[in-house]
């Protein structure tokens, strides 16, 4: 994916049960539009957005997937080289939240810790019908090291924040990985450099330091 | 339309254009097939599809079966309901929540899920049901689904990747330069055309276009769907060759709405279809 996987390009994949509002979230974020006459998504689609974070401009390649179980097997095609995943559930539907938990398990198992996870509880405009409590979802998200946001694609609430947080974390993660890799390449002299790099990134120096020592 | 009647009348050796005599079901099946290849007039379409798929005969030999399936319970009901308002929501027939077309759509999908426990309901089927329901009564639509479409759906459920691979190879042999361009851009055509195949072009193409494809599909089967996909891609070959990954994705996704917007383009693509015929 020469064009999409460049230096400042980040890939985000949206996962979640059918009808939770994945497509609507992306369309609101990228085009600032909303329609309650959105068709079922049958295949994955792709939209991109350029954002500025501090001095960096980065391109987000956002992959929207189909939610139904039948297409579950296609998941790996989309998430395998993703930098971040946005897992969406419907706050008025407990089952969709359970599905998010399954996705988290699968992603951690298949892709590991390097993918940035963000969980979004969508449809907060339907607060009267709420079934998933905010505190419960937040607690869960924290336990798996994911961000949690509440959104409404209909009202345009919480979406900028969600993608911004995801983007920031992906940039951080990539810098960390890059420094780790260069540390590996530069062999025995590396550890000193790595420690310096990692402190500036705010933590996890021990982890990458020890990896660098191993090589 | 009148031509169709006249032609059929002439071909079967009657000097009449009387609607009853020229009714498609009274014509020899081979003739119906020949005619259907070039497009079925809208008023005959529902009935010809039933004939071509064999649904007509099946329904007559199982008169009360549909009602039985409607009464049975199906575990897929939740998933079916979820998609009702998300199937052709801009079409007036399906736009009213819990009424009209949506009720019929539920009935047919439910009956099918009850009939075939293993497959039940899968997304994509809703669009197939919708196209049928625009042409025939629910019971008739159910039988066409059973006789013609379900084999395809089952086939695709496990063989979609194979069909997409075929499509990729067809592009390679028909237009190698485009195939190479896709590869250079890291564009995987199979990622963005599965919806064309899964819904047999019912997802977002103009309805008349979809009907036209189905007319021939009922005769030639799934191969024709692949041929149409290739024809569409070739129509846009020149444009595609100049585009980057992202632009390719946008162009492909925009094709249905371009056909809506530019009737001339739709005509050009339809002409391509004629070239596909033997």
GROMACS .gro file of N, CA and C in nm, chain A residues 12-174:
model
  489
   12UNK      N    1  -0.650   0.346   1.031
   12UNK     CA    2  -0.745   0.317   1.138
   12UNK      C    3  -0.851   0.223   1.084
   13UNK      N    4  -0.885   0.122   1.159
   13UNK     CA    5  -0.992   0.034   1.114
   13UNK      C    6  -1.110   0.043   1.212
   14UNK      N    7  -1.230   0.054   1.159
   14UNK     CA    8  -1.349   0.059   1.244
   14UNK      C    9  -1.411  -0.079   1.252
   15UNK      N   10  -1.433  -0.125   1.375
   15UNK     CA   11  -1.493  -0.256   1.393
   15UNK      C   12  -1.609  -0.244   1.491
   16UNK      N   13  -1.702  -0.337   1.479
   16UNK     CA   14  -1.815  -0.335   1.571
   16UNK      C   15  -1.934  -0.404   1.505
   17UNK      N   16  -2.032  -0.432   1.587
   17UNK     CA   17  -2.149  -0.501   1.535
   17UNK      C   18  -2.225  -0.418   1.431
   18UNK      N   19  -2.311  -0.486   1.355
   18UNK     CA   20  -2.392  -0.415   1.255
   18UNK      C   21  -2.486  -0.314   1.319
   19UNK      N   22  -2.505  -0.205   1.252
   19UNK     CA   23  -2.599  -0.100   1.288
   19UNK      C   24  -2.562  -0.019   1.413
   20UNK      N   25  -2.438  -0.026   1.457
   20UNK     CA   26  -2.402   0.057   1.572
   20UNK      C   27  -2.368   0.199   1.527
   21UNK      N   28  -2.342   0.216   1.398
   21UNK     CA   29  -2.317   0.351   1.346
   21UNK      C   30  -2.173   0.377   1.302
   22UNK      N   31  -2.104   0.273   1.260
   22UNK     CA   32  -1.965   0.291   1.218
   22UNK      C   33  -1.956   0.385   1.097
   23UNK      N   34  -2.037   0.354   0.996
   23UNK     CA   35  -2.033   0.436   0.874
   23UNK      C   36  -2.073   0.580   0.905
   24UNK      N   37  -2.175   0.595   0.988
   24UNK     CA   38  -2.221   0.730   1.021
   24UNK      C   39  -2.112   0.809   1.094
   25UNK      N   40  -2.039   0.742   1.184
   25UNK     CA   41  -1.930   0.810   1.255
   25UNK      C   42  -1.825   0.862   1.158
   26UNK      N   43  -1.786   0.776   1.064
   26UNK     CA   44  -1.682   0.816   0.969
   26UNK      C   45  -1.733   0.929   0.880
   27UNK      N   46  -1.856   0.916   0.832
   27UNK     CA   47  -1.908   1.019   0.743
   27UNK      C   48  -1.921   1.153   0.815
   28UNK      N   49  -1.958   1.147   0.943
   28UNK     CA   50  -1.967   1.270   1.019
   28UNK      C   51  -1.827   1.330   1.037
   29UNK      N   52  -1.732   1.246   1.065
   29UNK     CA   53  -1.596   1.295   1.090
   29UNK      C   54  -1.531   1.350   0.963
   30UNK      N   55  -1.543   1.277   0.853
   30UNK     CA   56  -1.471   1.316   0.731
   30UNK      C   57  -1.548   1.421   0.651
   31UNK      N   58  -1.676   1.401   0.635
   31UNK     CA   59  -1.754   1.493   0.549
   31UNK      C   60  -1.847   1.585   0.627
   32UNK      N   61  -1.854   1.565   0.757
   32UNK     CA   62  -1.949   1.637   0.842
   32UNK      C   63  -2.093   1.625   0.791
   33UNK      N   64  -2.131   1.505   0.754
   33UNK     CA   65  -2.269   1.483   0.713
   33UNK      C   66  -2.330   1.372   0.796
   34UNK      N   67  -2.461   1.371   0.802
   34UNK     CA   68  -2.530   1.261   0.870
   34UNK      C   69  -2.661   1.232   0.798
   35UNK      N   70  -2.691   1.105   0.782
   35UNK     CA   71  -2.819   1.070   0.723
   35UNK      C   72  -2.878   0.954   0.801
   36UNK      N   73  -3.004   0.963   0.837
   36UNK     CA   74  -3.062   0.847   0.906
   36UNK      C   75  -3.112   0.745   0.804
   37UNK      N   76  -3.083   0.772   0.678
   37UNK     CA   77  -3.115   0.674   0.574
   37UNK      C   78  -2.988   0.611   0.519
   38UNK      N   79  -2.904   0.564   0.610
   38UNK     CA   80  -2.778   0.502   0.571
   38UNK      C   81  -2.801   0.355   0.539
   39UNK      N   82  -2.748   0.311   0.423
   39UNK     CA   83  -2.765   0.170   0.387
   39UNK      C   84  -2.670   0.081   0.468
   40UNK      N   85  -2.707  -0.045   0.481
   40UNK     CA   86  -2.619  -0.145   0.540
   40UNK      C   87  -2.486  -0.147   0.465
   41UNK      N   88  -2.375  -0.155   0.538
   41UNK     CA   89  -2.246  -0.167   0.471
   41UNK      C   90  -2.220  -0.313   0.437
   42UNK      N   91  -2.193  -0.340   0.310
   42UNK     CA   92  -2.171  -0.478   0.266
   42UNK      C   93  -2.023  -0.509   0.254
   43UNK      N   94  -1.947  -0.414   0.208
   43UNK     CA   95  -1.802  -0.437   0.199
   43UNK      C   96  -1.733  -0.322   0.271
   44UNK      N   97  -1.606  -0.339   0.296
   44UNK     CA   98  -1.534  -0.232   0.361
   44UNK      C   99  -1.525  -0.111   0.269
   45UNK      N  100  -1.524   0.007   0.328
   45UNK     CA  101  -1.498   0.122   0.244
   45UNK      C  102  -1.386   0.203   0.309
   46UNK      N  103  -1.341   0.300   0.237
   46UNK     CA  104  -1.220   0.368   0.277
   46UNK      C  105  -1.237   0.518   0.260
   47UNK      N  106  -1.203   0.593   0.363
   47UNK     CA  107  -1.205   0.739   0.352
   47UNK      C  108  -1.078   0.791   0.417
   48UNK      N  109  -1.034   0.906   0.374
   48UNK     CA  110  -0.914   0.957   0.438
   48UNK      C  111  -0.935   1.100   0.485
   49UNK      N  112  -0.856   1.137   0.583
   49UNK     CA  113  -0.866   1.273   0.635
   49UNK      C  114  -0.728   1.319   0.678
   50UNK      N  115  -0.698   1.445   0.647
   50UNK     CA  116  -0.569   1.501   0.685
   50UNK      C  117  -0.590   1.588   0.808
   51UNK      N  118  -0.509   1.567   0.909
   51UNK     CA  119  -0.524   1.653   1.028
   51UNK      C  120  -0.390   1.707   1.073
   52UNK      N  121  -0.395   1.818   1.145
   52UNK     CA  122  -0.274   1.876   1.201
   52UNK      C  123  -0.270   1.850   1.350
   53UNK      N  124  -0.158   1.794   1.393
   53UNK     CA  125  -0.141   1.775   1.537
   53UNK      C  126  -0.009   1.837   1.574
   54UNK      N  127  -0.013   1.944   1.648
   54UNK     CA  128   0.109   2.019   1.677
   54UNK      C  129   0.171   2.064   1.546
   55UNK      N  130   0.297   2.024   1.526
   55UNK     CA  131   0.364   2.063   1.402
   55UNK      C  132   0.343   1.959   1.293
   56UNK      N  133   0.290   1.846   1.331
   56UNK     CA  134   0.278   1.738   1.233
   56UNK      C  135   0.147   1.742   1.157
   57UNK      N  136   0.158   1.715   1.027
   57UNK     CA  137   0.038   1.689   0.949
   57UNK      C  138   0.033   1.539   0.930
   58UNK      N  139  -0.079   1.479   0.960
   58UNK     CA  140  -0.083   1.337   0.930
   58UNK      C  141  -0.211   1.299   0.858
   59UNK      N  142  -0.198   1.196   0.777
   59UNK     CA  143  -0.312   1.147   0.700
   59UNK      C  144  -0.371   1.025   0.768
   60UNK      N  145  -0.497   1.033   0.794
   60UNK     CA  146  -0.564   0.916   0.852
   60UNK      C  147  -0.635   0.841   0.741
   61UNK      N  148  -0.600   0.716   0.724
   61UNK     CA  149  -0.670   0.631   0.628
   61UNK      C  150  -0.770   0.550   0.709
   62UNK      N  151  -0.897   0.580   0.692
   62UNK     CA  152  -0.998   0.519   0.778
   62UNK      C  153  -1.073   0.411   0.702
   63UNK      N  154  -1.067   0.291   0.753
   63UNK     CA  155  -1.133   0.177   0.689
   63UNK      C  156  -1.259   0.142   0.768
   64UNK      N  157  -1.369   0.151   0.697
   64UNK     CA  158  -1.499   0.121   0.758
   64UNK      C  159  -1.535  -0.022   0.714
   65UNK      N  160  -1.574  -0.104   0.809
   65UNK     CA  161  -1.601  -0.244   0.772
   65UNK      C  162  -1.749  -0.279   0.788
   66UNK      N  163  -1.786  -0.395   0.736
   66UNK     CA  164  -1.923  -0.443   0.752
   66UNK      C  165  -1.933  -0.515   0.886
   67UNK      N  166  -2.044  -0.492   0.957
   67UNK     CA  167  -2.052  -0.542   1.093
   67UNK      C  168  -2.096  -0.687   1.110
   68UNK      N  169  -2.165  -0.739   1.009
   68UNK     CA  170  -2.228  -0.869   1.035
   68UNK      C  171  -2.129  -0.983   1.050
   69UNK      N  172  -2.170  -1.075   1.134
   69UNK     CA  173  -2.089  -1.191   1.171
   69UNK      C  174  -2.031  -1.263   1.047
   70UNK      N  175  -2.111  -1.271   0.947
   70UNK     CA  176  -2.071  -1.341   0.826
   70UNK      C  177  -1.942  -1.283   0.766
   71UNK      N  178  -1.922  -1.153   0.786
   71UNK     CA  179  -1.803  -1.091   0.730
   71UNK      C  180  -1.689  -1.084   0.831
   72UNK      N  181  -1.713  -1.145   0.947
   72UNK     CA  182  -1.614  -1.141   1.053
   72UNK      C  183  -1.479  -1.195   1.005
   73UNK      N  184  -1.486  -1.298   0.921
   73UNK     CA  185  -1.364  -1.361   0.873
   73UNK      C  186  -1.278  -1.266   0.791
   74UNK      N  187  -1.339  -1.161   0.739
   74UNK     CA  188  -1.264  -1.065   0.658
   74UNK      C  189  -1.184  -0.969   0.746
   75UNK      N  190  -1.217  -0.967   0.876
   75UNK     CA  191  -1.154  -0.874   0.969
   75UNK      C  192  -1.002  -0.862   0.952
   76UNK      N  193  -0.930  -0.974   0.958
   76UNK     CA  194  -0.783  -0.968   0.953
   76UNK      C  195  -0.729  -0.891   0.832
   77UNK      N  196  -0.798  -0.900   0.718
   77UNK     CA  197  -0.753  -0.828   0.600
   77UNK      C  198  -0.741  -0.680   0.631
   78UNK      N  199  -0.835  -0.631   0.712
   78UNK     CA  200  -0.837  -0.488   0.738
   78UNK      C  201  -0.752  -0.447   0.857
   79UNK      N  202  -0.748  -0.530   0.959
   79UNK     CA  203  -0.677  -0.483   1.078
   79UNK      C  204  -0.530  -0.522   1.084
   80UNK      N  205  -0.486  -0.610   0.995
   80UNK     CA  206  -0.351  -0.665   1.016
   80UNK      C  207  -0.242  -0.557   1.014
   81UNK      N  208  -0.253  -0.456   0.928
   81UNK     CA  209  -0.148  -0.354   0.931
   81UNK      C  210  -0.201  -0.219   0.979
   82UNK      N  211  -0.304  -0.225   1.062
   82UNK     CA  212  -0.363  -0.100   1.112
   82UNK      C  213  -0.281  -0.045   1.228
   83UNK      N  214  -0.275   0.086   1.237
   83UNK     CA  215  -0.208   0.149   1.351
   83UNK      C  216  -0.305   0.165   1.467
   84UNK      N  217  -0.433   0.179   1.433
   84UNK     CA  218  -0.530   0.197   1.539
   84UNK      C  219  -0.663   0.132   1.503
   85UNK      N  220  -0.739   0.097   1.605
   85UNK     CA  221  -0.871   0.042   1.580
   85UNK      C  222  -0.972   0.122   1.661
   86UNK      N  223  -1.081   0.157   1.596
   86UNK     CA  224  -1.189   0.222   1.667
   86UNK      C  225  -1.301   0.119   1.679
   87UNK      N  226  -1.329   0.078   1.803
   87UNK     CA  227  -1.429  -0.025   1.825
   87UNK      C  228  -1.558   0.043   1.868
   88UNK      N  229  -1.660   0.026   1.791
   88UNK     CA  230  -1.782   0.101   1.813
   88UNK      C  231  -1.893   0.012   1.868
   89UNK      N  232  -1.963   0.061   1.971
   89UNK     CA  233  -2.083  -0.007   2.015
   89UNK      C  234  -2.196   0.094   2.023
   90UNK      N  235  -2.316   0.041   2.038
   90UNK     CA  236  -2.434   0.124   2.045
   90UNK      C  237  -2.474   0.131   2.193
   91UNK      N  238  -2.482   0.251   2.251
   91UNK     CA  239  -2.509   0.261   2.395
   91UNK      C  240  -2.648   0.208   2.431
   92UNK      N  241  -2.732   0.187   2.330
   92UNK     CA  242  -2.866   0.135   2.360
   92UNK      C  243  -2.873  -0.017   2.338
   93UNK      N  244  -2.757  -0.081   2.322
   93UNK     CA  245  -2.758  -0.223   2.287
   93UNK      C  246  -2.642  -0.295   2.358
   94UNK      N  247  -2.677  -0.369   2.464
   94UNK     CA  248  -2.575  -0.439   2.543
   94UNK      C  249  -2.495  -0.537   2.460
   95UNK      N  250  -2.564  -0.605   2.369
   95UNK     CA  251  -2.496  -0.706   2.287
   95UNK      C  252  -2.380  -0.647   2.207
   96UNK      N  253  -2.403  -0.526   2.158
   96UNK     CA  254  -2.299  -0.465   2.075
   96UNK      C  255  -2.175  -0.434   2.159
   97UNK      N  256  -2.198  -0.413   2.289
   97UNK     CA  257  -2.084  -0.388   2.378
   97UNK      C  258  -2.006  -0.518   2.402
   98UNK      N  259  -2.080  -0.627   2.414
   98UNK     CA  260  -2.016  -0.757   2.430
   98UNK      C  261  -1.929  -0.788   2.307
   99UNK      N  262  -1.979  -0.746   2.193
   99UNK     CA  263  -1.906  -0.769   2.068
   99UNK      C  264  -1.774  -0.692   2.068
  100UNK      N  265  -1.777  -0.573   2.125
  100UNK     CA  266  -1.654  -0.494   2.135
  100UNK      C  267  -1.549  -0.571   2.215
  101UNK      N  268  -1.595  -0.633   2.324
  101UNK     CA  269  -1.502  -0.709   2.408
  101UNK      C  270  -1.437  -0.822   2.327
  102UNK      N  271  -1.519  -0.886   2.242
  102UNK     CA  272  -1.463  -0.992   2.158
  102UNK      C  273  -1.357  -0.938   2.063
  103UNK      N  274  -1.386  -0.823   2.007
  103UNK     CA  275  -1.290  -0.763   1.914
  103UNK      C  276  -1.159  -0.730   1.986
  104UNK      N  277  -1.171  -0.677   2.107
  104UNK     CA  278  -1.050  -0.644   2.182
  104UNK      C  279  -0.966  -0.768   2.201
  105UNK      N  280  -1.032  -0.877   2.243
  105UNK     CA  281  -0.959  -1.003   2.264
  105UNK      C  282  -0.889  -1.046   2.136
  106UNK      N  283  -0.965  -1.043   2.027
  106UNK     CA  284  -0.909  -1.089   1.900
  106UNK      C  285  -0.790  -1.003   1.857
  107UNK      N  286  -0.806  -0.872   1.871
  107UNK     CA  287  -0.699  -0.783   1.827
  107UNK      C  288  -0.572  -0.801   1.911
  108UNK      N  289  -0.592  -0.813   2.043
  108UNK     CA  290  -0.477  -0.830   2.130
  108UNK      C  291  -0.405  -0.961   2.099
  109UNK      N  292  -0.483  -1.062   2.067
  109UNK     CA  293  -0.426  -1.192   2.038
  109UNK      C  294  -0.355  -1.192   1.902
  110UNK      N  295  -0.419  -1.132   1.803
  110UNK     CA  296  -0.366  -1.140   1.667
  110UNK      C  297  -0.264  -1.032   1.635
  111UNK      N  298  -0.287  -0.911   1.684
  111UNK     CA  299  -0.199  -0.800   1.647
  111UNK      C  300  -0.107  -0.761   1.762
  112UNK      N  301  -0.149  -0.792   1.884
  112UNK     CA  302  -0.063  -0.763   1.999
  112UNK      C  303  -0.088  -0.626   2.058
  113UNK      N  304   0.012  -0.574   2.125
  113UNK     CA  305  -0.004  -0.449   2.199
  113UNK      C  306   0.019  -0.326   2.113
  114UNK      N  307   0.070  -0.349   1.993
  114UNK     CA  308   0.113  -0.232   1.916
  114UNK      C  309   0.000  -0.153   1.853
  115UNK      N  310  -0.115  -0.214   1.842
  115UNK     CA  311  -0.227  -0.142   1.782
  115UNK      C  312  -0.296  -0.059   1.890
  116UNK      N  313  -0.325   0.065   1.857
  116UNK     CA  314  -0.389   0.155   1.954
  116UNK      C  315  -0.539   0.130   1.951
  117UNK      N  316  -0.597   0.108   2.067
  117UNK     CA  317  -0.740   0.079   2.070
  117UNK      C  318  -0.819   0.197   2.128
  118UNK      N  319  -0.931   0.222   2.066
  118UNK     CA  320  -1.019   0.325   2.117
  118UNK      C  321  -1.162   0.271   2.107
  119UNK      N  322  -1.237   0.286   2.213
  119UNK     CA  323  -1.375   0.236   2.213
  119UNK      C  324  -1.471   0.354   2.211
  120UNK      N  325  -1.569   0.347   2.124
  120UNK     CA  326  -1.665   0.458   2.116
  120UNK      C  327  -1.806   0.405   2.139
  121UNK      N  328  -1.874   0.465   2.236
  121UNK     CA  329  -2.015   0.432   2.259
  121UNK      C  330  -2.098   0.533   2.182
  122UNK      N  331  -2.160   0.486   2.075
  122UNK     CA  332  -2.232   0.577   1.986
  122UNK      C  333  -2.381   0.585   2.021
  123UNK      N  334  -2.448   0.680   1.962
  123UNK     CA  335  -2.592   0.703   1.979
  123UNK      C  336  -2.630   0.756   2.117
  124UNK      N  337  -2.546   0.843   2.175
  124UNK     CA  338  -2.583   0.899   2.306
  124UNK      C  339  -2.700   0.996   2.295
  125UNK      N  340  -2.738   1.029   2.172
  125UNK     CA  341  -2.858   1.111   2.154
  125UNK      C  342  -2.984   1.036   2.198
  126UNK      N  343  -2.974   0.901   2.200
  126UNK     CA  344  -3.089   0.820   2.244
  126UNK      C  345  -3.072   0.784   2.392
  127UNK      N  346  -3.049   0.885   2.474
  127UNK     CA  347  -3.012   0.858   2.613
  127UNK      C  348  -3.121   0.784   2.691
  128UNK      N  349  -3.246   0.807   2.654
  128UNK     CA  350  -3.357   0.741   2.725
  128UNK      C  351  -3.351   0.589   2.712
  129UNK      N  352  -3.295   0.544   2.599
  129UNK     CA  353  -3.292   0.399   2.575
  129UNK      C  354  -3.160   0.335   2.615
  130UNK      N  355  -3.078   0.413   2.685
  130UNK     CA  356  -2.943   0.364   2.717
  130UNK      C  357  -2.945   0.233   2.795
  131UNK      N  358  -2.856   0.142   2.755
  131UNK     CA  359  -2.843   0.013   2.824
  131UNK      C  360  -2.703  -0.007   2.880
  132UNK      N  361  -2.605   0.057   2.815
  132UNK     CA  362  -2.467   0.040   2.861
  132UNK      C  363  -2.426   0.166   2.937
  133UNK      N  364  -2.395   0.147   3.066
  133UNK     CA  365  -2.358   0.263   3.148
  133UNK      C  366  -2.219   0.310   3.115
  134UNK      N  367  -2.203   0.442   3.119
  134UNK     CA  368  -2.076   0.502   3.083
  134UNK      C  369  -1.963   0.450   3.173
  135UNK      N  370  -1.994   0.444   3.304
  135UNK     CA  371  -1.890   0.404   3.399
  135UNK      C  372  -1.842   0.262   3.372
  136UNK      N  373  -1.936   0.176   3.339
  136UNK     CA  374  -1.902   0.035   3.312
  136UNK      C  375  -1.808   0.026   3.191
  137UNK      N  376  -1.844   0.101   3.086
  137UNK     CA  377  -1.764   0.097   2.964
  137UNK      C  378  -1.626   0.157   2.987
  138UNK      N  379  -1.622   0.265   3.064
  138UNK     CA  380  -1.494   0.330   3.092
  138UNK      C  381  -1.401   0.238   3.170
  139UNK      N  382  -1.462   0.171   3.266
  139UNK     CA  383  -1.384   0.080   3.350
  139UNK      C  384  -1.324  -0.031   3.264
  140UNK      N  385  -1.409  -0.085   3.176
  140UNK     CA  386  -1.361  -0.192   3.089
  140UNK      C  387  -1.249  -0.142   2.999
  141UNK      N  388  -1.270  -0.025   2.937
  141UNK     CA  389  -1.171   0.029   2.844
  141UNK      C  390  -1.037   0.046   2.915
  142UNK      N  391  -1.042   0.101   3.036
  142UNK     CA  392  -0.918   0.123   3.111
  142UNK      C  393  -0.848  -0.010   3.138
  143UNK      N  394  -0.928  -0.114   3.165
  143UNK     CA  395  -0.869  -0.244   3.198
  143UNK      C  396  -0.796  -0.307   3.080
  144UNK      N  397  -0.830  -0.267   2.958
  144UNK     CA  398  -0.761  -0.325   2.842
  144UNK      C  399  -0.671  -0.223   2.775
  145UNK      N  400  -0.651  -0.112   2.840
  145UNK     CA  401  -0.560  -0.010   2.785
  145UNK      C  402  -0.615   0.059   2.663
  146UNK      N  403  -0.745   0.083   2.663
  146UNK     CA  404  -0.804   0.151   2.547
  146UNK      C  405  -0.864   0.284   2.593
  147UNK      N  406  -0.874   0.376   2.499
  147UNK     CA  407  -0.947   0.498   2.529
  147UNK      C  408  -1.097   0.469   2.523
  148UNK      N  409  -1.174   0.553   2.589
  148UNK     CA  410  -1.318   0.540   2.574
  148UNK      C  411  -1.381   0.676   2.552
  149UNK      N  412  -1.467   0.685   2.452
  149UNK     CA  413  -1.539   0.809   2.428
  149UNK      C  414  -1.686   0.781   2.405
  150UNK      N  415  -1.766   0.881   2.432
  150UNK     CA  416  -1.908   0.869   2.400
  150UNK      C  417  -1.938   0.961   2.282
  151UNK      N  418  -2.009   0.909   2.186
  151UNK     CA  419  -2.029   0.987   2.065
  151UNK      C  420  -2.175   0.987   2.020
  152UNK      N  421  -2.205   1.084   1.936
  152UNK     CA  422  -2.332   1.081   1.865
  152UNK      C  423  -2.305   1.130   1.722
  153UNK      N  424  -2.314   1.039   1.629
  153UNK     CA  425  -2.291   1.078   1.489
  153UNK      C  426  -2.402   1.171   1.444
  154UNK      N  427  -2.520   1.149   1.502
  154UNK     CA  428  -2.634   1.231   1.463
  154UNK      C  429  -2.614   1.377   1.502
  155UNK      N  430  -2.569   1.399   1.629
  155UNK     CA  431  -2.551   1.534   1.678
  155UNK      C  432  -2.410   1.587   1.652
  156UNK      N  433  -2.322   1.499   1.605
  156UNK     CA  434  -2.183   1.540   1.583
  156UNK      C  435  -2.107   1.560   1.713
  157UNK      N  436  -2.139   1.482   1.814
  157UNK     CA  437  -2.075   1.497   1.946
  157UNK      C  438  -1.963   1.394   1.967
  158UNK      N  439  -1.853   1.442   2.023
  158UNK     CA  440  -1.748   1.350   2.069
  158UNK      C  441  -1.661   1.288   1.961
  159UNK      N  442  -1.690   1.318   1.834
  159UNK     CA  443  -1.621   1.246   1.728
  159UNK      C  444  -1.482   1.301   1.701
  160UNK      N  445  -1.473   1.434   1.694
  160UNK     CA  446  -1.341   1.496   1.676
  160UNK      C  447  -1.246   1.447   1.785
  161UNK      N  448  -1.295   1.452   1.909
  161UNK     CA  449  -1.212   1.413   2.025
  161UNK      C  450  -1.163   1.269   2.010
  162UNK      N  451  -1.255   1.182   1.968
  162UNK     CA  452  -1.221   1.041   1.954
  162UNK      C  453  -1.105   1.022   1.858
  163UNK      N  454  -1.121   1.079   1.737
  163UNK     CA  455  -1.018   1.058   1.637
  163UNK      C  456  -0.887   1.129   1.673
  164UNK      N  457  -0.901   1.244   1.739
  164UNK     CA  458  -0.781   1.318   1.778
  164UNK      C  459  -0.699   1.238   1.879
  165UNK      N  460  -0.766   1.185   1.977
  165UNK     CA  461  -0.697   1.106   2.079
  165UNK      C  462  -0.631   0.985   2.016
  166UNK      N  463  -0.704   0.922   1.926
  166UNK     CA  464  -0.653   0.804   1.858
  166UNK      C  465  -0.529   0.842   1.777
  167UNK      N  466  -0.538   0.953   1.704
  167UNK     CA  467  -0.427   0.996   1.620
  167UNK      C  468  -0.303   1.027   1.704
  168UNK      N  469  -0.323   1.101   1.812
  168UNK     CA  470  -0.208   1.136   1.898
  168UNK      C  471  -0.137   1.013   1.949
  169UNK      N  472  -0.218   0.918   1.993
  169UNK     CA  473  -0.160   0.797   2.050
  169UNK      C  474  -0.089   0.715   1.942
  170UNK      N  475  -0.144   0.714   1.821
  170UNK     CA  476  -0.081   0.638   1.713
  170UNK      C  477   0.055   0.699   1.677
  171UNK      N  478   0.061   0.833   1.678
  171UNK     CA  479   0.187   0.901   1.648
  171UNK      C  480   0.291   0.864   1.753
  172UNK      N  481   0.247   0.871   1.878
  172UNK     CA  482   0.335   0.837   1.990
  172UNK      C  483   0.389   0.695   1.977
  173UNK      N  484   0.295   0.606   1.947
  173UNK     CA  485   0.329   0.464   1.936
  173UNK      C  486   0.428   0.441   1.822
  174UNK      N  487   0.404   0.510   1.710
  174UNK     CA  488   0.493   0.489   1.596
  174UNK      C  489   0.633   0.541   1.628
   0.00000   0.00000   0.00000
